[in-house]
Coordinates of C-alpha atoms in Angstrom, one line a residue:
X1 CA 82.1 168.1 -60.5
X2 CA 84.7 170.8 -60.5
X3 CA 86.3 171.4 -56.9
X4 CA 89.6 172.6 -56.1
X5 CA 92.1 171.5 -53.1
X6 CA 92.1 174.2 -50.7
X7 CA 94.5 177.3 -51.6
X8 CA 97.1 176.1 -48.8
X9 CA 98.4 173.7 -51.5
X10 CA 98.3 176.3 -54.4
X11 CA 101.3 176.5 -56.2
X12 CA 103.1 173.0 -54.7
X13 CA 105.6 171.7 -57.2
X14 CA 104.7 168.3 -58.4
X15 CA 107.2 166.0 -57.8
X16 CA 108.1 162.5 -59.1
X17 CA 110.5 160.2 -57.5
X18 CA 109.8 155.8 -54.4
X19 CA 109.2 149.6 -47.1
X20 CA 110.9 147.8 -45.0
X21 CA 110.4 148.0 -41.4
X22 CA 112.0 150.6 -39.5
X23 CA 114.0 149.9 -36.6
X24 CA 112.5 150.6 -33.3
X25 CA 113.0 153.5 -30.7
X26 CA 116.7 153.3 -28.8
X27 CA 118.6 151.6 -32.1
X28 CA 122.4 152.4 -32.2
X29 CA 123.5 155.7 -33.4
X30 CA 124.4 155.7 -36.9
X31 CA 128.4 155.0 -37.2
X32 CA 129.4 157.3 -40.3
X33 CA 130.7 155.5 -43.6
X34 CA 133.6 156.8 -45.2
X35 CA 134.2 158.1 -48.8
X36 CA 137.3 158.5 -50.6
X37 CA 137.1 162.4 -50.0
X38 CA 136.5 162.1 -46.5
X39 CA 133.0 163.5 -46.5
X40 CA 130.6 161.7 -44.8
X41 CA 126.8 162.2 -43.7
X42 CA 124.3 161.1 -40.6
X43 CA 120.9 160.9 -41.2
X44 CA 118.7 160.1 -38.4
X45 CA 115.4 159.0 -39.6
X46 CA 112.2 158.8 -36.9
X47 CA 108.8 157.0 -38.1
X48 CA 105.5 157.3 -36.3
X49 CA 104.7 153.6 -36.6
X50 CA 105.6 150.8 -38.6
X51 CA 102.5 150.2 -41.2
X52 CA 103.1 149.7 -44.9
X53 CA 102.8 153.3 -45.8
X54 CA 105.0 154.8 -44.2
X55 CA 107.6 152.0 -43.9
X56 CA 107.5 152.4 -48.5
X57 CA 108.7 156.2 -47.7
X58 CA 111.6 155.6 -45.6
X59 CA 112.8 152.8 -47.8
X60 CA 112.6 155.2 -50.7
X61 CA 113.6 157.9 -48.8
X62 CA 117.2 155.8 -48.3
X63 CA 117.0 154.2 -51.5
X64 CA 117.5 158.2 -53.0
X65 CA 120.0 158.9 -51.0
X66 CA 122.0 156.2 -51.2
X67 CA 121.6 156.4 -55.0
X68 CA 123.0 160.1 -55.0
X69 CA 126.0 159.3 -52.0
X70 CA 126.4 155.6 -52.0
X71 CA 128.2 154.7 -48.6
X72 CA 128.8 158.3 -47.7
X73 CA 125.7 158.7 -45.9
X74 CA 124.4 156.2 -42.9
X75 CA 121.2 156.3 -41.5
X76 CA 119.8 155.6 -37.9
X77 CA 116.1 154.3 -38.6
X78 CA 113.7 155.1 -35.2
X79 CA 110.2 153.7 -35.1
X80 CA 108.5 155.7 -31.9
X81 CA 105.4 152.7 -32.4
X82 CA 102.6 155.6 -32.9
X83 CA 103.7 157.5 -29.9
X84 CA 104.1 160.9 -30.2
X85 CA 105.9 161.5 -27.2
X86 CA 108.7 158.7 -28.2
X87 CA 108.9 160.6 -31.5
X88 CA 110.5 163.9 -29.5
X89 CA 112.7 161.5 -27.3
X90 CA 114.0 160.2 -30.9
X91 CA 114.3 163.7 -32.2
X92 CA 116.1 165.2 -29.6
X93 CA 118.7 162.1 -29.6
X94 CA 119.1 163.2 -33.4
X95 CA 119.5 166.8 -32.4
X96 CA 121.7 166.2 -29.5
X97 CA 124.4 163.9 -31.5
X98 CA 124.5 166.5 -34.0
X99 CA 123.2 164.4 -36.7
X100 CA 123.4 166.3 -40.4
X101 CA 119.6 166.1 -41.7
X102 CA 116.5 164.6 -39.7
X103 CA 113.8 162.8 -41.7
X104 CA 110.5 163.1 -40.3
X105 CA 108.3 160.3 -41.6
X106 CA 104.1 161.4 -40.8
X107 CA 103.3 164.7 -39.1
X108 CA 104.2 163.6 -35.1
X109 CA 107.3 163.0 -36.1
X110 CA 107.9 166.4 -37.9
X111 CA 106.6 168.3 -35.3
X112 CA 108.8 166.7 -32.7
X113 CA 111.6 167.2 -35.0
X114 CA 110.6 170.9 -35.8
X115 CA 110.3 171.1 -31.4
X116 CA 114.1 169.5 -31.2
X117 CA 115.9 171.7 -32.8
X118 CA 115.7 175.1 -35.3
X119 CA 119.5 174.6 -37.1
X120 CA 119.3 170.8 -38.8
X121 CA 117.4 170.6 -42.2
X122 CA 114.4 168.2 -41.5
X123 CA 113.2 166.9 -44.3
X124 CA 109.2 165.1 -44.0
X125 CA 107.2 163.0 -45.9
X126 CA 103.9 161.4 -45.5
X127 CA 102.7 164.8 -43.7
X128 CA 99.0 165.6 -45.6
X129 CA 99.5 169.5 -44.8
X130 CA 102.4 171.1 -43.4
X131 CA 100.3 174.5 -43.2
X132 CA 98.3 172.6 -40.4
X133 CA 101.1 169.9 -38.9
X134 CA 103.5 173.4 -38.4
X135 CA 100.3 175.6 -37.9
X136 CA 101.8 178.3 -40.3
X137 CA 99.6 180.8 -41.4
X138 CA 99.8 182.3 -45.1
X139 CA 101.3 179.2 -46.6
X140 CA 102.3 179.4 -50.1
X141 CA 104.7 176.5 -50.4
X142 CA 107.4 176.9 -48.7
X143 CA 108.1 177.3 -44.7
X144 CA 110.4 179.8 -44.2
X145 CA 112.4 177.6 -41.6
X146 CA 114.6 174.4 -41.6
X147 CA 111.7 172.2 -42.9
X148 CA 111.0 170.7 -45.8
X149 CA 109.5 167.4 -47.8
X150 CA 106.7 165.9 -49.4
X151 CA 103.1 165.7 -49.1
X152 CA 101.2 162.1 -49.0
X153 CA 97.6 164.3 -50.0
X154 CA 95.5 163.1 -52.7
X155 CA 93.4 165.4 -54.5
X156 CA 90.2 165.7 -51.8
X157 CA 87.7 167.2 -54.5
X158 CA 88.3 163.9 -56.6
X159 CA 88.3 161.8 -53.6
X160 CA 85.0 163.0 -52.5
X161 CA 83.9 162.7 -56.7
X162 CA 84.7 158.7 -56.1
X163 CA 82.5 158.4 -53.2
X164 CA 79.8 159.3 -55.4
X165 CA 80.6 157.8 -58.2
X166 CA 80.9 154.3 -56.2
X167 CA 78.0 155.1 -53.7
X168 CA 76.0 156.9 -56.1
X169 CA 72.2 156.6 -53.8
X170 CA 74.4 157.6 -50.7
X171 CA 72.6 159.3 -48.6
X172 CA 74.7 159.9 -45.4
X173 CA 78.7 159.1 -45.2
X174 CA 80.6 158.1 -42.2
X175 CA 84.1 159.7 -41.9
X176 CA 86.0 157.9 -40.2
X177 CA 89.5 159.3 -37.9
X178 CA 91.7 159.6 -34.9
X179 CA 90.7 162.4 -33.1
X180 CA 94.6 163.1 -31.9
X181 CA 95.7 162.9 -35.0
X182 CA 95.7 167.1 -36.9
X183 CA 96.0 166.2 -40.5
X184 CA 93.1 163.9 -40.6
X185 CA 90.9 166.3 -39.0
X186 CA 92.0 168.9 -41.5
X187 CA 91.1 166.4 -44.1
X188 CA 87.8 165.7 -42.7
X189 CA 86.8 168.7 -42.9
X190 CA 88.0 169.6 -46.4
X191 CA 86.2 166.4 -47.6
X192 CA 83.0 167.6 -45.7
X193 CA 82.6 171.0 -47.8
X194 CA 82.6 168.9 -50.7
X195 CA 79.6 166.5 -49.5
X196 CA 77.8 169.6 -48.2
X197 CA 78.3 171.6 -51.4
X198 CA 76.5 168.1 -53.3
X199 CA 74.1 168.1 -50.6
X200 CA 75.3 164.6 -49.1
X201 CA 74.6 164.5 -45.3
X202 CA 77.7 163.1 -43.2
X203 CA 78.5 162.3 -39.8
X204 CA 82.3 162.0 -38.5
X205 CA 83.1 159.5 -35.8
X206 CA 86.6 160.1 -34.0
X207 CA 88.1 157.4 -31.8
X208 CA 91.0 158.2 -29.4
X209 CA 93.0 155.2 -30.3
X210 CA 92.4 151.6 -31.6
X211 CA 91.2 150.4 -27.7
X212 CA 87.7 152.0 -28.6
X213 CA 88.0 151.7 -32.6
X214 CA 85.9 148.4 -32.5
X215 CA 82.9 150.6 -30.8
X216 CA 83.2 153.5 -33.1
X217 CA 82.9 151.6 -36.8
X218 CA 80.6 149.4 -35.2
X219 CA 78.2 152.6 -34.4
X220 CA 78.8 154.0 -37.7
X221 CA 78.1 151.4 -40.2
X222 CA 74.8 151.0 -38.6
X223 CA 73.9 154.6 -39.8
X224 CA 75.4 155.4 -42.9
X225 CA 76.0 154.1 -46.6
X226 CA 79.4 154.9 -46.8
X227 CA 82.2 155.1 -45.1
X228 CA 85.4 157.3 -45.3
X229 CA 88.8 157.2 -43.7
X230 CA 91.4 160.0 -44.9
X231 CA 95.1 159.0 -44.5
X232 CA 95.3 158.5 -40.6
X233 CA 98.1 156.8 -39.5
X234 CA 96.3 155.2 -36.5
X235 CA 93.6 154.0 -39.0
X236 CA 95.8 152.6 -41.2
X237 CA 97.5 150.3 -38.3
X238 CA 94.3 149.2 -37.4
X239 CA 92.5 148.4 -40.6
X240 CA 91.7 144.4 -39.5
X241 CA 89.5 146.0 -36.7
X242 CA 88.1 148.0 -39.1
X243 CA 87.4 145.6 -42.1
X244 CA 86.4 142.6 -39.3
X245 CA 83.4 145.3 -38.9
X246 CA 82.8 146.7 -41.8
X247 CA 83.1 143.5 -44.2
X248 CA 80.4 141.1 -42.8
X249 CA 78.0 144.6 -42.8
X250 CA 78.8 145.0 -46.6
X251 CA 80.1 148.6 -46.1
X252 CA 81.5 150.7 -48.7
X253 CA 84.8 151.9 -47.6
X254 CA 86.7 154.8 -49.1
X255 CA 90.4 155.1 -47.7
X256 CA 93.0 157.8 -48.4
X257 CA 95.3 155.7 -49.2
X258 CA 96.3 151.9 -51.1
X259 CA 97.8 150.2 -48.3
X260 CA 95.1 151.1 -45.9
X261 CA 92.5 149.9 -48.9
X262 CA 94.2 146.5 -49.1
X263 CA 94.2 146.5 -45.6
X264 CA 90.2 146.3 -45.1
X265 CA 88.8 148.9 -47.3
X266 CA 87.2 149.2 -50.9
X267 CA 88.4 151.6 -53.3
X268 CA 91.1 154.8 -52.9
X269 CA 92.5 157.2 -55.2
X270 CA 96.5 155.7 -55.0
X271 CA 99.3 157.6 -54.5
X272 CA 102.6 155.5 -54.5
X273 CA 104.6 156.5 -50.6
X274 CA 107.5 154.8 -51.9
X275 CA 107.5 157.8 -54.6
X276 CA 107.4 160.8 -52.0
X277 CA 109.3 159.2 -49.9
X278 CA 112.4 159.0 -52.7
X279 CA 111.6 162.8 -53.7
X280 CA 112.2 163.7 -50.1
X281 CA 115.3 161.4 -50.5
X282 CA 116.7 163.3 -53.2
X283 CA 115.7 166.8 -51.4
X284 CA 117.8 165.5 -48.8
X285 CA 120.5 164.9 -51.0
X286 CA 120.4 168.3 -52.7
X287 CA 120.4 169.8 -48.6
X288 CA 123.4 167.9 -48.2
X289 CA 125.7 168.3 -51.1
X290 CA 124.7 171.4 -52.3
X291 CA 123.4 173.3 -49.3
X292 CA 120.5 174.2 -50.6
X293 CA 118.2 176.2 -47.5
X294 CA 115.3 173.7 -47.1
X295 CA 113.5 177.0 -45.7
X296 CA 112.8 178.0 -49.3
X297 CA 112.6 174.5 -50.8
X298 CA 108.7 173.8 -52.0
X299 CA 106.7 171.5 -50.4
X300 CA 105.9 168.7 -53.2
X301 CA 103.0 166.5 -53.8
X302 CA 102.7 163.7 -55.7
X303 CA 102.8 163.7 -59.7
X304 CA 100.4 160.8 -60.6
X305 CA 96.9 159.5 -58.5
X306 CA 95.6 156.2 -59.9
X307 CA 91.9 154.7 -59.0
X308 CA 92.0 151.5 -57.5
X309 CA 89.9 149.1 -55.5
X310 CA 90.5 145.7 -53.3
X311 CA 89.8 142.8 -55.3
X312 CA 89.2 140.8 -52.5
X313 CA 87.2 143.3 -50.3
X314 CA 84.4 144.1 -53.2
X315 CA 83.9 140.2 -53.9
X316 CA 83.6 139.8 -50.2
X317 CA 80.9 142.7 -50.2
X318 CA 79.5 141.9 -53.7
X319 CA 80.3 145.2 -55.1
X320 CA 80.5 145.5 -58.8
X321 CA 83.3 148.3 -59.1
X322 CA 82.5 150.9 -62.3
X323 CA 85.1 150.7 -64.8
X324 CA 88.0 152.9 -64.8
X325 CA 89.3 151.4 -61.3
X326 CA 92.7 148.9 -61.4
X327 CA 92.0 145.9 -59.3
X328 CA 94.6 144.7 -57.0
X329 CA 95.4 142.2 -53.8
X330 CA 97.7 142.0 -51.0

């Protein structure tokens, strides 16, 4: 099957480049380090939530920089633990000490650090479509303001494809998402013109947050054959719920991502976050030293996708995976 990504993304470089737990909301400030010249940098960094997605992309995001200035930059790491209105309280700390460049790690974070201020590159990753998370008409690439960063979006034509190709008598697919939560709807979406244009029935379920999550997969996987869950960063905090469900029901699930696979799911088409999370890094760096205008720096994507399934998760379901999927475990 022959689908394209929707032309939002046409024309995104394709970039190359690669966690540890961020610290919480209300760390110290970063204290500058000190280079021979004198030049220094402070990056203030704000993460959704800690999950092992986006924790890979703000460990390469600091591994890149610190590769291109060594001790000349310093970074003050903010985890706002999934709430979005902790993620503008940690922006606007960033924008009020002046800091030199903002990383935004997942799209509630780069919206509250688009909201804190218009003058201090920001720099995202783990955002799925900065068209939608900015709600910027007439994309092509590049936003036009202080923003910049990587894109954590898998091809969704060949995402769809896999469903297919693992399900292949599916006859109705469950997507899976946090209704709060812009990307994954716009991902939804995307994947449902695919399953309408094979003539797959679907049905999404949305869940406000992981209090009703239980209820929602357990409704779902008594009415469908497959399940999918795009990259949703409440999801992918929540995967035991999900798997404790889905597991003993022998459900076929489809995630956006590796780490919410190995996390309870079955099969995903992998892209590394510790990659786009170094490319940002090294954006950053380029911002920094150079003073290149992030305005009309290209959104990238990643360079490589890789198929791959939970070894554990099929053998608990008894699912023979096709071949042309890498095994692996947590």
């Amino acid at each position: 099957m022959k689908k394209k990504l929707a032309a939002l993304l046409a024309g995104m470089l394709l970039l190359t480049g690669c966690g540890s737990a961020a610290a919480t909301a209300g760390g110290d400030a970063a204290t500058p380090a000190q280079t021979g010249d004198g030049q220094t940098y402070k990056v203030g960094i704000c993460q959704l939530v800690q999950h092992d997605a986006l924790d890979a992309a703000t460990q390469g995001f600091q591994d890149a920089l610190k590769e291109a200035l060594g001790d000349s930059v310093t970074f003050d790491v903010q985890n706002a633990q999934g709430d979005s209105t902790t993620c503008a309280t940690i922006t606007n700390s960033f924008a009020a000490n002046s800091y030199d460049l903002i990383m935004a790690n997942a799209t509630p974070a780069l919206q509250a650090a688009v909201a804190s201020t218009t003058t201090i590159p920001i720099v995202g990753t783990s955002v799925t479509d900065y068209a939608t998370a900015l709600a910027m008409k007439d994309f092509s690439g590049t936003t036009g303001i202080n923003v910049t960063g990587t894109s954590d979006l898998a091809p969704l034509d060949q995402q769809e494809d896999m469903i297919l190709e693992l399900v292949p008598d599916v006859k109705k697919v469950g997507i899976l998402y946090c209704s709060g939560e812009a990307n994954s709807d716009y991902q939804a979406k995307t994947i449902e013109k695919y399953l309408d244009e094979d003539k797959i029935a679907y049905e999404e379920f949305t869940f406000a947050d992981s209090n009703d999550l239980q209820a929602v997969v357990s409704s779902a996987v008594g009415s469908v054959d497959a399940l999918y869950i795009p990259t949703d960063n409440t999801a992918a905090s929540n995967m035991t719920i999900i798997s404790n469900v889905c597991q003993p029901a022998g459900m076929p699930v489809i995630c956006g991502e590796e780490n919410m696979m190995l996390g309870g799911g079955l099969a995903t088409l992998s892209i590394s976050y510790y990659d786009i999370g170094f490319e940002a890094g090294k954006m950053a760096a380029k911002i920094l030293t150079e003073g290149i205008d992030p305005s009309t720096m290209e959104i990238g994507t990643a360079s490589t996708t890789t198929k791959k399934y939970n070894i554990d998760y099929a053998e608990a379901i008894g699912f023979t995976v096709p071949e042309g999927y890498e095994g692996v475990q947590k």
